[in-house]
Each structure stands twice: as structure tokens, then as C-alpha cells.
Short mmCIF file of C-alpha atoms in Angstrom, two decimals:
data_model
loop_
_atom_site.label_atom_id
_atom_site.label_comp_id
_atom_site.label_asym_id
_atom_site.label_seq_id
_atom_site.Cartn_x
_atom_site.Cartn_y
_atom_site.Cartn_z
CA MET A 1 -7.87 43.89 -21.72
CA GLY A 2 -10.52 42.33 -23.32
CA ALA A 3 -11.94 45.05 -25.02
CA ARG A 4 -8.50 46.14 -26.36
CA SER A 5 -7.56 42.81 -27.53
CA SER A 6 -11.38 42.16 -29.48
CA PHE A 7 -10.33 45.45 -30.97
CA LYS A 8 -7.36 44.44 -32.27
CA LEU A 9 -8.57 41.14 -33.70
CA GLU A 10 -11.39 42.99 -35.37
CA PHE A 11 -8.89 45.27 -36.92
CA LEU A 12 -6.55 42.62 -37.81
CA LYS A 13 -9.43 40.68 -39.72
CA LYS A 14 -10.50 43.76 -41.54
CA TRP A 15 -6.63 44.38 -42.40
CA ALA A 16 -6.12 41.45 -43.83
CA LEU A 17 -9.23 41.38 -46.03
CA GLY A 18 -8.46 44.82 -47.15
CA LEU A 19 -4.99 43.34 -48.07
CA LYS A 20 -6.38 40.65 -49.95
CA ILE A 21 -8.79 43.21 -52.14
CA CYS A 22 -5.77 45.44 -52.77
CA SER A 23 -3.55 42.73 -53.79
CA SER A 24 -6.30 41.06 -56.20
CA LEU A 25 -7.15 44.40 -57.61
CA ALA A 26 -3.41 45.37 -58.69
CA LYS A 27 -1.06 42.52 -58.95
CA ASP A 28 2.48 44.50 -59.52
CA MET A 29 2.71 47.32 -57.45
CA SER A 30 5.48 49.51 -57.00
CA PHE A 31 7.02 50.12 -53.33
CA LEU A 32 4.96 53.29 -53.08
CA GLU A 33 1.70 51.79 -54.15
CA ARG A 34 2.24 49.22 -51.87
CA LYS A 35 2.93 51.23 -48.66
CA LYS A 36 -0.16 53.37 -49.70
CA ALA A 37 -2.20 50.08 -49.70
CA ILE A 38 -1.08 48.64 -46.99
CA LYS A 39 -2.09 52.40 -44.92
CA LEU A 40 -4.90 52.51 -46.25
CA SER A 41 -6.30 49.20 -45.54
CA ALA A 42 -5.22 49.61 -41.95
CA ASP A 43 -6.66 53.28 -41.64
CA VAL A 44 -10.28 52.10 -43.08
CA ALA A 45 -9.88 48.62 -40.67
CA MET A 46 -9.12 50.65 -37.85
CA ALA A 47 -12.00 52.98 -38.33
CA SER A 48 -14.32 49.79 -39.42
CA ALA A 49 -13.69 48.48 -36.47
CA ARG A 50 -15.08 51.14 -34.58
CA ASP A 51 -18.29 50.41 -36.24
CA GLY A 52 -19.16 54.15 -36.89
CA THR A 53 -19.88 54.70 -33.26
CA THR A 54 -17.35 57.60 -33.12
CA CYS A 55 -17.20 60.58 -34.94
CA TRP A 56 -13.60 60.27 -36.68
CA SER A 57 -14.04 56.67 -37.54
CA ARG A 58 -16.89 58.12 -40.27
CA ALA A 59 -14.72 60.97 -41.06
CA LEU A 60 -11.74 58.75 -41.97
CA ILE A 61 -14.00 56.66 -44.13
CA ALA A 62 -15.65 59.35 -45.82
CA ASN A 63 -12.17 60.93 -46.66
CA ALA A 64 -10.90 57.76 -47.62
CA SER A 65 -13.81 57.28 -50.14
CA LYS A 66 -13.42 60.61 -51.65
CA GLN A 67 -11.02 59.73 -54.24
CA ASP A 68 -12.31 56.75 -56.81
CA ASP A 69 -9.56 54.32 -56.65
CA LYS A 70 -10.10 54.18 -53.26
CA LYS A 71 -13.51 54.19 -52.79
CA ILE A 72 -13.69 50.69 -54.53
CA ILE A 73 -11.15 49.21 -51.93
CA VAL A 74 -13.23 50.59 -49.14
CA ARG A 75 -16.48 49.68 -50.24
CA THR A 76 -15.81 46.19 -50.80
CA MET A 77 -14.30 46.25 -47.26
CA LEU A 78 -16.77 47.12 -45.39
CA GLY A 79 -19.54 45.69 -47.50
CA SER A 80 -22.84 46.67 -46.06
CA GLU A 81 -21.72 49.09 -43.18
CA PHE A 82 -20.55 51.47 -45.95
CA LYS A 83 -23.64 52.70 -47.03
CA LYS A 84 -24.61 53.39 -42.98
CA ILE A 85 -21.51 55.10 -42.40
CA THR A 86 -21.36 57.34 -45.32
CA LYS A 87 -24.95 58.32 -45.18
CA SER A 88 -24.57 59.59 -41.58
CA SER A 89 -21.15 61.83 -42.12
CA SER A 90 -22.36 63.50 -45.31
CA SER A 91 -24.61 65.89 -43.29
CA GLY A 92 -22.61 67.79 -40.87
CA SER A 93 -19.33 68.62 -43.10
CA PHE A 94 -20.43 71.89 -44.85
CA LYS A 95 -21.80 74.12 -42.57
CA PRO A 96 -18.69 74.60 -40.22
CA GLU A 97 -16.53 75.95 -42.89
CA LYS A 98 -18.33 78.69 -43.46
CA ARG A 99 -18.34 79.61 -39.72
CA VAL A 100 -15.14 79.22 -39.68
CA ARG A 101 -14.76 82.03 -42.36
CA SER A 102 -17.07 84.37 -40.97
CA LYS A 103 -15.80 84.01 -37.40
CA LYS A 104 -12.27 84.66 -38.69
CA ILE A 105 -13.74 88.03 -39.94
CA LEU A 106 -15.13 89.09 -36.79
CA ARG A 107 -12.24 87.93 -34.80
CA ARG A 108 -10.01 90.74 -36.61
CA SER A 109 -12.46 93.23 -36.18
CA CYS A 110 -13.11 92.51 -32.60
CA ALA A 111 -9.09 91.94 -31.75
CA ILE A 112 -8.47 95.33 -33.02
CA THR A 113 -11.02 97.03 -30.96
CA ARG A 114 -9.92 94.90 -27.77
CA ILE A 115 -6.71 95.40 -27.83
CA ARG A 116 -7.37 99.17 -26.63
CA LYS A 117 -9.83 97.94 -24.02
CA THR A 118 -7.44 95.40 -21.87
CA ALA A 119 -5.41 97.53 -19.85
CA THR A 120 -4.45 95.61 -16.93
CA LYS A 121 -1.80 92.65 -17.01
CA ARG A 122 -3.88 90.06 -15.55
CA VAL A 123 -6.67 90.14 -18.61
CA LEU A 124 -3.97 90.57 -21.08
CA ALA A 125 -2.35 87.30 -19.35
CA CYS A 126 -5.61 85.75 -19.73
CA SER A 127 -6.15 86.81 -23.38
CA ILE A 128 -2.81 85.36 -24.34
CA ALA A 129 -3.31 81.89 -22.73
CA LYS A 130 -6.78 81.66 -24.46
CA ARG A 131 -5.15 82.50 -27.52
CA LEU A 132 -2.52 79.59 -27.22
CA VAL A 133 -5.29 77.03 -26.27
CA LYS A 134 -7.23 78.23 -29.09
CA LYS A 135 -4.30 77.77 -31.66
CA ARG A 136 -3.86 74.44 -29.95
CA THR A 137 -7.25 73.18 -30.44
CA GLN A 138 -6.94 74.35 -34.26
CA VAL A 139 -3.89 72.01 -35.16
CA LEU A 140 -5.84 69.26 -32.92
CA LYS A 141 -8.79 69.82 -35.14
CA GLY A 142 -6.64 69.27 -38.32
CA ILE A 143 -5.04 66.37 -36.96
CA VAL A 144 -8.06 64.41 -35.61
CA PRO A 145 -10.39 63.06 -38.84
CA GLY A 146 -13.25 64.92 -38.84
CA GLY A 147 -12.55 67.40 -36.00
CA GLU A 148 -13.61 70.35 -37.87
CA SER A 149 -16.94 69.58 -36.95
CA MET A 150 -16.72 69.37 -33.62
CA ASP A 151 -16.94 71.33 -30.37
CA GLU A 152 -14.43 71.25 -27.71
CA VAL A 153 -15.99 68.79 -25.36
CA SER A 154 -16.44 65.88 -28.47
CA LEU A 155 -13.18 66.97 -29.89
CA LEU A 156 -11.65 66.03 -26.97
CA GLU A 157 -13.30 62.74 -26.06
CA GLU A 158 -12.85 62.00 -30.02
CA THR A 159 -9.06 62.53 -29.58
CA LEU A 160 -8.95 60.15 -26.47
CA ASP A 161 -10.57 57.39 -28.46
CA TYR A 162 -8.34 58.18 -31.74
CA ILE A 163 -5.37 57.89 -29.79
CA LEU A 164 -6.39 54.82 -28.03
CA SER A 165 -7.27 53.03 -31.38
CA LEU A 166 -4.18 54.76 -33.27
CA GLN A 167 -2.14 52.94 -30.36
CA ALA A 168 -3.83 49.89 -30.94
CA GLN A 169 -3.54 49.84 -34.73
CA VAL A 170 0.42 50.53 -33.94
CA ASP A 171 1.09 47.49 -31.57
CA VAL A 172 -0.78 45.21 -34.07
CA MET A 173 1.43 46.47 -37.02
CA ARG A 174 4.62 46.04 -35.27
CA GLY A 175 3.81 42.98 -34.19
CA PHE A 176 3.21 41.87 -37.44
CA ALA A 177 6.14 43.47 -38.79
CA ASN A 178 8.37 41.96 -36.52
CA THR A 179 7.14 38.56 -37.33
CA GLN A 180 7.48 39.16 -41.01
CA VAL A 181 11.20 39.80 -40.49
CA LEU A 182 11.49 36.75 -38.24
CA SER A 183 9.83 34.55 -41.02
CA ASN A 184 11.67 36.01 -43.84
CA PRO A 185 15.39 36.46 -42.91
CA LYS A 186 17.01 37.94 -45.82
CA MET B 1 -5.77 59.90 33.20
CA GLU B 2 -3.25 59.52 35.74
CA ARG B 3 -2.95 62.36 38.26
CA ILE B 4 0.39 62.85 39.79
CA PRO B 5 0.16 62.57 43.30
CA GLY B 6 1.48 65.88 45.28
CA SER B 7 0.04 68.11 42.27
CA GLY B 8 -0.94 70.78 45.42
CA VAL B 9 2.34 70.54 46.89
CA ARG B 10 3.89 71.85 43.57
CA SER B 11 1.32 74.52 42.88
CA GLY B 12 2.62 76.74 46.04
CA ASN B 13 6.03 76.61 44.56
CA CYS B 14 4.61 77.22 41.32
CA ARG B 15 3.34 80.28 41.70
CA ASP B 16 6.74 82.57 41.76
CA ASN B 17 7.27 80.97 38.34
CA LYS B 18 4.09 81.77 36.59
CA GLN B 19 5.03 84.68 35.11
CA GLU B 20 8.61 83.48 33.83
CA ILE B 21 6.75 80.28 32.65
CA SER B 22 3.51 82.04 30.70
CA VAL B 23 6.40 84.29 28.53
CA GLU B 24 8.19 81.52 27.81
CA ILE B 25 4.84 79.40 26.79
CA PHE B 26 3.77 82.11 24.85
CA GLN B 27 7.19 81.89 22.83
CA ILE B 28 6.33 78.08 22.58
CA GLY B 29 2.90 78.84 21.26
CA GLU B 30 4.13 81.21 18.84
CA GLU B 31 6.57 78.70 17.36
CA ILE B 32 3.93 76.19 17.58
CA ARG B 33 1.70 78.41 15.66
CA ARG B 34 4.10 78.97 12.93
CA LEU B 35 4.98 75.41 12.38
CA MET B 36 1.67 74.40 12.28
CA THR B 37 0.59 76.67 9.72
CA GLU B 38 3.92 75.75 7.61
CA ASN B 39 2.66 71.89 8.11
CA LEU B 40 -1.04 72.23 7.74
CA LEU B 41 -1.05 74.29 4.58
CA GLN B 42 1.00 71.53 2.72
CA GLU B 43 -2.01 69.49 3.22
CA ALA B 44 -3.65 66.15 3.78
CA PRO B 45 -3.98 63.93 6.75
CA ARG B 46 -0.77 61.46 6.30
CA PRO B 47 -1.00 57.96 7.46
CA GLU B 48 2.24 58.37 9.48
CA THR B 49 1.25 61.19 11.92
CA GLY B 50 4.41 60.44 13.48
CA SER B 51 6.84 61.17 11.05
CA SER B 52 5.24 64.29 10.19
CA PHE B 53 6.48 65.30 13.68
CA THR B 54 9.73 64.24 13.46
CA ALA B 55 10.09 65.86 10.30
CA LEU B 56 8.64 69.25 12.36
CA LEU B 57 10.79 68.77 14.88
CA GLY B 58 14.29 67.81 13.37
CA LEU B 59 16.91 67.61 15.48
CA PRO B 60 14.97 68.09 18.61
CA GLU B 61 13.55 65.04 18.58
CA ASN B 62 16.03 62.89 20.06
CA GLN B 63 16.74 65.49 23.06
CA ALA B 64 12.71 65.32 23.31
CA MET B 65 12.75 61.78 23.60
CA GLU B 66 15.48 62.32 26.21
CA LEU B 67 13.53 64.48 28.21
CA LEU B 68 10.72 62.10 27.80
CA ASN B 69 12.80 58.96 29.21
CA SER B 70 14.29 61.34 31.86
CA PRO B 71 14.16 59.53 35.09
CA GLU B 72 12.31 62.56 36.97
CA SER B 73 9.42 61.51 38.80
CA TYR B 74 6.81 64.64 37.57
CA ASP B 75 5.99 64.97 34.25
CA SER B 76 8.26 65.92 31.70
CA PRO B 77 6.65 69.09 30.24
CA ALA B 78 5.01 68.46 26.94
CA ILE B 79 3.74 71.83 25.49
CA LEU B 80 1.97 70.73 22.61
CA THR B 81 0.47 70.94 19.16
CA ALA B 82 -2.17 69.11 20.57
CA ASP B 83 -4.22 70.39 18.12
CA ILE B 84 -2.33 68.85 15.24
CA TRP B 85 -2.62 65.50 17.24
CA ARG B 86 -6.53 65.72 17.48
CA GLU B 87 -7.19 66.56 14.14
CA ARG B 88 -5.20 63.83 12.93
CA GLY B 89 -6.51 61.85 15.61
CA LYS B 90 -10.06 62.48 14.09
CA ASP B 91 -8.88 61.34 10.70
CA GLN B 92 -7.22 58.48 11.19
CA LYS B 93 -8.25 57.50 14.83
CA THR B 94 -4.41 56.28 15.58
CA LEU B 95 -3.66 58.89 18.01
CA SER B 96 -5.86 60.11 20.64
CA TYR B 97 -2.98 61.06 23.25
CA PRO B 98 0.29 59.55 22.86
CA PHE B 99 0.91 59.80 26.19
CA ASN B 100 -1.29 59.18 29.12
CA CYS B 101 -2.33 62.33 29.78
CA SER B 102 -2.05 64.19 32.97
CA PRO B 103 -3.44 67.67 33.03
CA THR B 104 -0.78 68.93 35.43
CA PHE B 105 1.46 71.40 34.21
CA PRO B 106 5.20 71.72 34.33
CA SER B 107 5.85 72.48 37.68
CA ASN B 108 9.72 72.13 37.70
CA ALA B 109 11.23 75.59 36.46
CA ALA B 110 14.37 73.37 34.69
CA LEU B 111 11.97 71.13 32.81
CA VAL B 112 9.91 74.39 31.60
CA GLU B 113 13.46 75.50 30.56
CA ARG B 114 14.05 72.80 28.22
CA ALA B 115 10.43 72.72 27.35
CA ALA B 116 11.10 76.06 26.10
CA ARG B 117 13.96 74.89 23.91
CA PHE B 118 12.69 71.91 22.15
CA SER B 119 9.07 73.05 21.88
CA ILE B 120 7.42 70.18 20.20
CA PHE B 121 7.69 66.60 21.28
CA ALA B 122 7.17 64.35 18.96
CA ALA B 123 4.32 61.69 19.28
CA ALA B 124 5.60 58.87 17.45
CA GLN B 125 6.68 56.57 20.03
CA ASN B 126 4.21 55.72 22.72
CA SER B 127 6.13 56.62 25.64
CA PRO B 128 5.17 54.64 28.57
CA GLN B 129 5.88 57.12 30.92
CA THR B 130 3.12 59.73 32.02
CA SER B 131 3.94 62.95 30.83
CA SER B 132 1.31 65.82 30.70
CA VAL B 133 -0.23 66.81 28.16
CA PRO B 134 -1.70 70.55 28.53
CA SER B 135 -3.82 70.42 25.78
CA ASN B 136 -4.56 73.45 25.48
CA SER B 137 -8.07 74.37 23.45
CA SER B 138 -10.13 71.52 23.49
CA GLU B 139 -13.32 71.14 25.63
CA ASN B 140 -12.01 67.76 27.28
CA SER B 141 -8.56 69.36 28.63
CA LEU B 142 -10.15 72.48 29.46
CA LYS B 143 -12.15 70.86 32.04
CA LEU B 144 -9.13 68.77 33.25
CA LYS B 145 -6.65 71.57 33.28
CA ASN B 146 -8.84 73.83 35.38
CA GLU B 147 -8.58 71.36 37.90
CA THR B 148 -4.93 71.92 38.60
CA THR B 149 -4.24 75.60 39.92
CA ASP B 150 -0.77 75.85 37.72
CA SER B 151 -2.44 75.88 34.57
CA GLU B 152 -5.15 78.53 34.72
CA SER B 153 -3.43 81.31 33.65
CA ASN B 154 -1.02 79.82 30.85
CA PRO B 155 -3.16 78.02 28.21
CA THR B 156 -5.71 80.92 28.21
CA ILE B 157 -3.06 82.87 26.02
CA LEU B 158 -2.25 80.09 23.62
CA ASN B 159 -5.83 78.88 23.74
CA LYS B 160 -7.49 81.76 21.60
CA ASN B 161 -4.83 81.61 18.88
CA GLN B 162 -5.08 77.92 18.28
CA ILE B 163 -8.76 77.64 18.35
CA SER B 164 -8.75 80.91 15.46
CA LEU B 165 -6.11 78.58 13.51
CA LYS B 166 -8.14 75.62 14.06
CA ARG B 167 -11.19 77.17 12.88
CA LYS B 168 -9.40 78.49 9.60
CA GLU B 169 -7.97 75.06 8.77
CA ARG B 170 -11.29 73.60 9.12
CA GLN B 171 -13.00 76.14 6.71
CA LYS B 172 -10.23 75.39 4.35
CA LYS B 173 -10.88 71.75 4.55
CA GLY B 174 -14.57 71.98 4.46
CA LEU B 175 -14.09 74.37 0.89
CA ALA B 176 -11.64 71.85 -0.62
CA LYS B 177 -14.24 68.94 -0.11
CA LYS B 178 -17.12 71.00 -1.27
CA SER B 179 -15.05 71.92 -4.70
CA LYS B 180 -14.04 68.21 -5.02
CA ASN B 181 -17.59 66.82 -4.48
CA MET B 182 -18.90 69.45 -6.65
CA GLY B 183 -16.29 68.19 -9.22
CA ASP B 184 -17.24 64.58 -9.16
CA GLU B 185 -21.01 65.28 -9.46
CA SER B 186 -20.70 67.35 -12.87
CA SER B 187 -18.44 64.70 -14.56
CA LYS B 188 -20.76 61.17 -13.24
CA LEU B 189 -24.57 62.89 -13.89
CA PRO B 190 -25.85 63.40 -17.44
CA TYR B 191 -27.82 66.32 -15.59
CA VAL B 192 -25.79 68.68 -13.83
CA HIS B 193 -26.89 69.99 -10.79
CA VAL B 194 -24.47 72.44 -9.83
CA ARG B 195 -24.85 74.00 -6.33
CA ALA B 196 -23.72 77.74 -7.24
CA ARG B 197 -20.61 78.12 -4.60
CA ARG B 198 -19.93 80.48 -2.18
CA GLY B 199 -18.94 83.90 -3.70
CA HIS B 200 -19.54 82.92 -7.48
CA ALA B 201 -21.95 84.33 -9.73
CA THR B 202 -25.39 82.71 -9.79
CA ASP B 203 -27.18 82.73 -13.19
CA SER B 204 -27.74 80.60 -15.48
CA HIS B 205 -25.27 81.16 -17.98
CA SER B 206 -22.35 81.09 -15.49
CA LEU B 207 -24.00 77.98 -14.14
CA ALA B 208 -23.70 76.63 -17.42
CA GLU B 209 -20.36 77.75 -18.24
CA ARG B 210 -18.97 76.17 -15.34
CA ALA B 211 -20.68 73.09 -16.11
CA ARG B 212 -18.83 72.98 -19.12
CA ARG B 213 -15.58 74.03 -18.04
CA GLU B 214 -15.78 70.98 -15.79
CA LYS B 215 -16.62 68.50 -18.41
CA ILE B 216 -13.81 70.18 -20.37
CA ASN B 217 -11.35 69.73 -17.67
CA ALA B 218 -12.55 66.12 -16.66
CA ARG B 219 -11.65 65.10 -20.16
CA MET B 220 -8.65 66.63 -20.00
CA LYS B 221 -7.42 64.91 -17.07
CA LEU B 222 -8.50 61.79 -18.86
CA LEU B 223 -6.37 62.68 -21.63
CA GLN B 224 -3.18 63.65 -19.34
CA GLU B 225 -3.16 59.98 -17.74
CA LEU B 226 -3.38 58.47 -21.46
CA VAL B 227 -0.78 60.39 -22.88
CA PRO B 228 2.61 59.65 -21.17
CA GLY B 229 4.42 62.55 -19.37
CA CYS B 230 1.41 64.44 -19.33
CA SER B 231 0.39 64.27 -15.61
CA LYS B 232 3.23 66.34 -14.32
CA ILE B 233 2.43 69.15 -16.94
CA SER B 234 0.03 71.99 -15.52
CA GLY B 235 -1.66 74.44 -18.11
CA THR B 236 -3.92 73.26 -20.82
CA ALA B 237 -1.90 74.72 -23.85
CA LEU B 238 0.85 72.79 -22.90
CA VAL B 239 -1.28 69.57 -22.46
CA LEU B 240 -2.77 70.27 -25.52
CA ASP B 241 0.77 70.30 -27.01
CA GLU B 242 1.66 67.09 -25.92
CA ILE B 243 -1.25 65.60 -26.91
CA ILE B 244 -0.68 67.00 -30.46
CA ASN B 245 2.84 65.34 -30.57
CA HIS B 246 1.70 62.24 -29.36
CA VAL B 247 -0.91 61.72 -31.93
CA GLN B 248 1.48 63.06 -34.69
CA SER B 249 4.20 60.41 -33.55
CA LEU B 250 1.49 57.90 -33.53
CA GLN B 251 0.62 58.41 -37.19
CA ARG B 252 4.02 58.87 -38.38
CA GLU B 253 4.74 55.11 -36.60
CA VAL B 254 1.77 53.77 -38.78
CA GLU B 255 3.36 55.37 -41.94
CA PHE B 256 6.80 54.13 -40.85
CA LEU B 257 5.32 50.28 -40.27
CA SER B 258 3.45 50.71 -43.46
CA MET B 259 6.61 51.35 -45.29
CA ARG B 260 8.32 48.33 -43.42
CA LEU B 261 6.00 46.41 -44.29
CA ALA B 262 6.00 47.37 -47.61
CA ALA B 263 9.56 47.05 -47.79
CA VAL B 264 9.67 43.54 -46.58
CA ASN B 265 7.37 41.70 -48.95
CA SER B 266 7.27 42.42 -52.76
CA ARG B 267 3.83 41.32 -53.02
CA ILE B 268 0.80 42.67 -50.65
CA ASP B 269 -0.44 38.64 -49.96
CA PHE B 270 1.02 38.21 -46.50
CA ASN B 271 1.25 35.10 -45.19
CA LEU B 272 -1.93 34.94 -42.85
CA ASP B 273 -0.33 32.35 -40.25
CA SER B 274 1.68 34.54 -39.55
CA LEU B 275 -0.65 37.04 -39.42
CA LEU B 276 -2.35 35.31 -36.85
CA ALA B 277 0.42 33.80 -35.17
CA ALA B 278 1.27 37.61 -34.82
CA GLU B 279 -1.92 38.16 -33.18
CA SER B 280 -1.72 34.89 -30.67
CA GLY B 281 1.37 36.54 -29.44
CA SER B 282 0.46 39.88 -28.84
CA LEU B 283 -2.87 39.52 -27.47
CA THR B 284 -3.30 38.23 -23.87
CA ASP B 285 -3.87 34.40 -23.68
CA GLY B 286 -6.51 34.08 -21.51
CA ASN B 287 -8.90 35.52 -24.65
CA PHE B 288 -7.94 32.93 -27.12
CA PRO B 289 -9.70 29.75 -26.24
CA GLY B 290 -13.04 31.70 -26.02
CA MET B 291 -12.49 33.74 -28.94
CA VAL B 292 -14.26 33.60 -32.06
CA MET B 293 -12.32 32.58 -35.00
CA PRO B 294 -10.76 34.99 -37.06
CA SER B 295 -12.84 34.23 -40.25
CA MET B 296 -10.14 35.58 -43.04
CA TRP B 297 -10.03 32.50 -45.48
CA PRO B 298 -9.04 33.66 -49.02
CA ASP B 299 -11.95 34.31 -50.95
CA VAL B 300 -14.78 33.80 -48.38
CA PRO B 301 -16.59 36.42 -47.23
CA VAL B 302 -17.33 36.94 -43.07
CA ASN B 303 -19.53 33.87 -42.94
CA GLY B 304 -20.63 32.26 -39.43
CA THR B 305 -21.18 28.68 -40.86
CA ARG B 306 -17.74 28.33 -41.93
CA ARG B 307 -16.35 29.36 -38.94
CA GLN B 308 -17.82 26.74 -37.28
CA GLN B 309 -16.43 24.05 -39.16
CA HIS B 310 -12.80 25.25 -39.29
CA HIS B 311 -13.18 25.86 -35.60
CA ASN B 312 -12.85 22.52 -34.70
CA GLN B 313 -9.81 21.63 -36.92
CA HIS B 314 -7.93 24.66 -35.74
CA GLN B 315 -8.59 24.58 -32.01
CA GLN B 316 -5.86 22.06 -31.71
CA LEU B 317 -3.33 24.28 -33.52
CA TRP B 318 -4.01 27.32 -31.79
CA HIS B 319 -3.78 25.63 -28.37
CA VAL B 320 -0.60 24.58 -29.38
CA ASP B 321 0.40 27.62 -30.66
CA VAL B 322 -0.45 29.71 -27.67
CA GLY B 323 2.73 30.73 -25.76
CA ARG B 324 5.06 29.59 -28.22
CA ASP B 325 7.19 31.69 -30.54
CA ASN B 326 5.85 32.85 -33.84
CA HIS B 327 8.09 31.45 -35.93
CA ASN B 328 7.62 27.88 -34.68
CA PHE B 329 4.16 27.80 -35.47
CA ILE B 330 5.02 29.53 -38.86
CA SER B 331 7.45 26.63 -39.81
CA GLN B 332 4.69 23.78 -39.25
CA PRO B 333 3.05 22.09 -41.90
CA ASN B 334 -0.48 23.67 -42.49
CA SER B 335 -2.72 21.77 -44.68
CA LEU B 336 -5.33 24.55 -45.37
CA PHE B 337 -3.11 27.36 -46.12
CA SER B 338 -0.88 27.76 -49.07
CA TYR B 339 2.40 29.36 -47.94
CA ASP B 340 2.78 32.14 -50.29
CA SER B 341 5.94 32.40 -52.21
CA THR B 342 6.89 35.72 -50.29
CA ASN B 343 9.93 36.47 -52.18
#
């Protein structure tokens, strides 16, 4: 529990920092803007609490800093770490897209020839199972930030880490929301 | 080992019954074999051997115990799954022979008939009485048995069958252990030294593939433990389904919570006290006194020195706060923070 609670504290610190920055930037925000700001700072805080050790955190920050208005927030939140994190994540993103595209073409052409070959039921069942698993892994890659450029093994590791930190994030936010409700009964 | 006196005398009587006995015992042996394979295939050394036997027996247990407790002077026949006992005995060392073994075979025809009906005896209770255990297939018992004249012909029929069964079980167990060990090895070491298993391909490609697959399976197991409700599911695709659902639900919750927070306060700069107080409630208490003080001060960057200054002042507040409700803390006057007008 020690590691988890230290992670939560880190997250909380950075989140509060991010919220302060957001509020200082724009005084009056609409509901949606507020929500987005909260979410953004929460996500970035979660990612930076991981300190760039995991792939998904770097990818999250990279995604967040793509849009200009968010970039400022992110940069001020992270401070010095920002450069470190963005550097390490920038290189790996381009190649897998091309790989994916060519794989699709290949796969289609192969599937046609393959279907004629596979006659036995068992082989068919295996191929169906493999196809299902592949679909699922594709979906998972879409969900986990930065999942595109990972192979299966590291994808599973990243999901593990991501799930843990998401849970911690949810816990902290929920606790905070409850105290807010308690302190401001309307 | 107790020898029952008068065994020699009895042997004379028994020669007539030998053939009957042998037939009956063979039938019993078949039953035993069937039950053994059923039981052992289900697996594992169970800590309570007695219960498994009673499970095996079911109804006849009571009657078996009756038999055991019968006041007759000779041994109550106990034609046994001695193999099972011995296997379990090796594993857990709880049972060697539940009964005091005497090698003499059931000589009384009536007793043998009863034995034929109730084939296996529960080893659950240690019966103080002497009852014979014609333990068939082990070396020790063979020696003992050979000393008596009755038991020569009969066990031999059962011997061979049960010996072969025993070997099969041992092989199965051995294989299972091997595979387990291999799995452990590959998940622990950074360099995987995988020995090719019997009947599998040995080229480097398939070895590497197998190592990779085992890595993936190890990760999947961890994920299964993490995601609630996943441990029962078998099959990669379904487990991945559950994982995806879980991640999506967590992400949705984050969005929902941020919406809720946005709805509660019209301005974002929240009450920092409540933030800290929320943390004191949610984190475990043991961490707090030793923890680094949260350094969220307005307009102050994360700075080590400032932390120290404020640390002492807030130490008391924190100690007070631990264990109390959050809203109590918030209501206390706080000199350093100014309460934001949240409405």
C-alpha cells in the first residue's frame, strides 16, 4: 500500500497544481470547459506521477501537448520534466502506422489464399480464435494511450500499469468529490 | 505388525474357499481400480485423506466401520486401495497404515462376502483394532504377505493391475510438475533457459516462440488477477474482453467524476484544505506522519526549503486530523489558507 498511497499523493499534488494553473489562465469558464480542464489536469497529473517510466504516460502527455491551448498547461505543470518526456516519445510514433497499413493489404491477400487451404475443423477453430484475439488486441491498443507502437508483451504490461493508475486516480477523485459534497451542502 | 495367532490353522480351512475368494477379490479389484482412476485423475494431494475416502465410499462407510468394529477375533477384511493410501502417505506423511497391519488375509468366508460388498474401507478413523491390510503392490507388504499361505494367489491378480496404474499416475504427476517448473522459470529469469519438453519441437524458433507465449501467458494471469471477475474465465479472447471493459469503465468514471466536480464548484480553485483532508481520509494512516508534506502552496513552486518551514506548523493539525471526518477538519480555522468562496 505504500507505493500506491505515495502515487496517490503525487497525483493529488500535481492535480491541484494543474487546477490552479487552469483557474489562473481563464477566470470564468463554462461548465464544459471546467470539466475538460479538470480531466486534463487529472490525466496529466496521473501520467507525470509515473515520471515517464511507462510508455503510456509519455504518450498521454504527448497527446495532451499536441493542442496548443493544452500545451501551455501541460508545460507549466510539468516544468523541467516536460522536455525529457516529449523527447523520448517523439521518435517512435511514425513507423508503426506504415507497418499497419501494409500489413492490412498483406493480410487480405493472404486470407483469400489461406481460406482455401484450411480444411480441417481444428485449424479453422484455431484461426477463428486467433482472429478474435487479434481484434481484441487492436481495440486494446486503441484504448491504452500510446498502445499503437507496442508489441503484445509490452502492451499487456502497459495495460496492467495503466489499470492500476486509473484505479488510483478514480479513488482520489471520488474521495475528493465526496468531501466537496460534504463541505458544500446545497 | 501384529500377527494373529492361529493363522496356520486357518490356512487349512481356507484352501477350499480360495477360488471363491479370488474371484470376488478380482471383482473388488476392478471396482477399486475404477474408483482409483476416477479419484486420482481429479487430482492433487488433498490434505484430508480421510474425507476423500469417505467420499469414495459414500454409503458403505458406516457399514464398513461396523465391520471394523465387529467383535470377531479375526481380522476384518480390508481389501484396500493401499496404493492410494501409500501415495497420500508419501505426500503428507499422515498416513502410513491406518490400521495396524497384519498380513493375514481374510479367512472367514462370511467376512469375505461382506468385504466383497463393501469394497473399500474408510481410512478416516484410526481403528484400534487389528485388521488386516493385504496391501498389494508394494514391496514391503509383499514380503509380509508371502509369509502367509492364504494370500499368495489372490494379491497377484490385483498386483499387476495396480502397479501399472500407479506408474501411470506417477508419470502424469511428473509431467505436471515439470511443466509447472518450466513455467516458473521462464517468468522469473531474464534469460530464458528452456528445456525442450518431451514430444515437442526443438528448433530455436519454436523455443523462442514458446518462451514468448509463456511470457504472454504470465502477463495475462496477472491481468486476470487484477481485473475483478476475470479469474474464472478461461480463454484469451474473453479475458481480453473483460480487460477492455474494465479499462473503458474506469475511463468513463474519470470523466463522470470530473463532470461532477465541475458541477459542484463554479470555480476551479478548490479548497485546498479539503483536498488534503480527502487524502488523509483515503490514504492509510501509517503513511502520514512520515510522509513528505504536500507542498501545494499557492504561488509557490515545489520547493524543499519551504516545505520544512511549514512542516512543523502543520504537523499538529495533521496529527489531529488523522482519523477524523473530513468536514470536521475543514470547519477548523486555518490561519494560512484563505477559504475560497466556492459559491
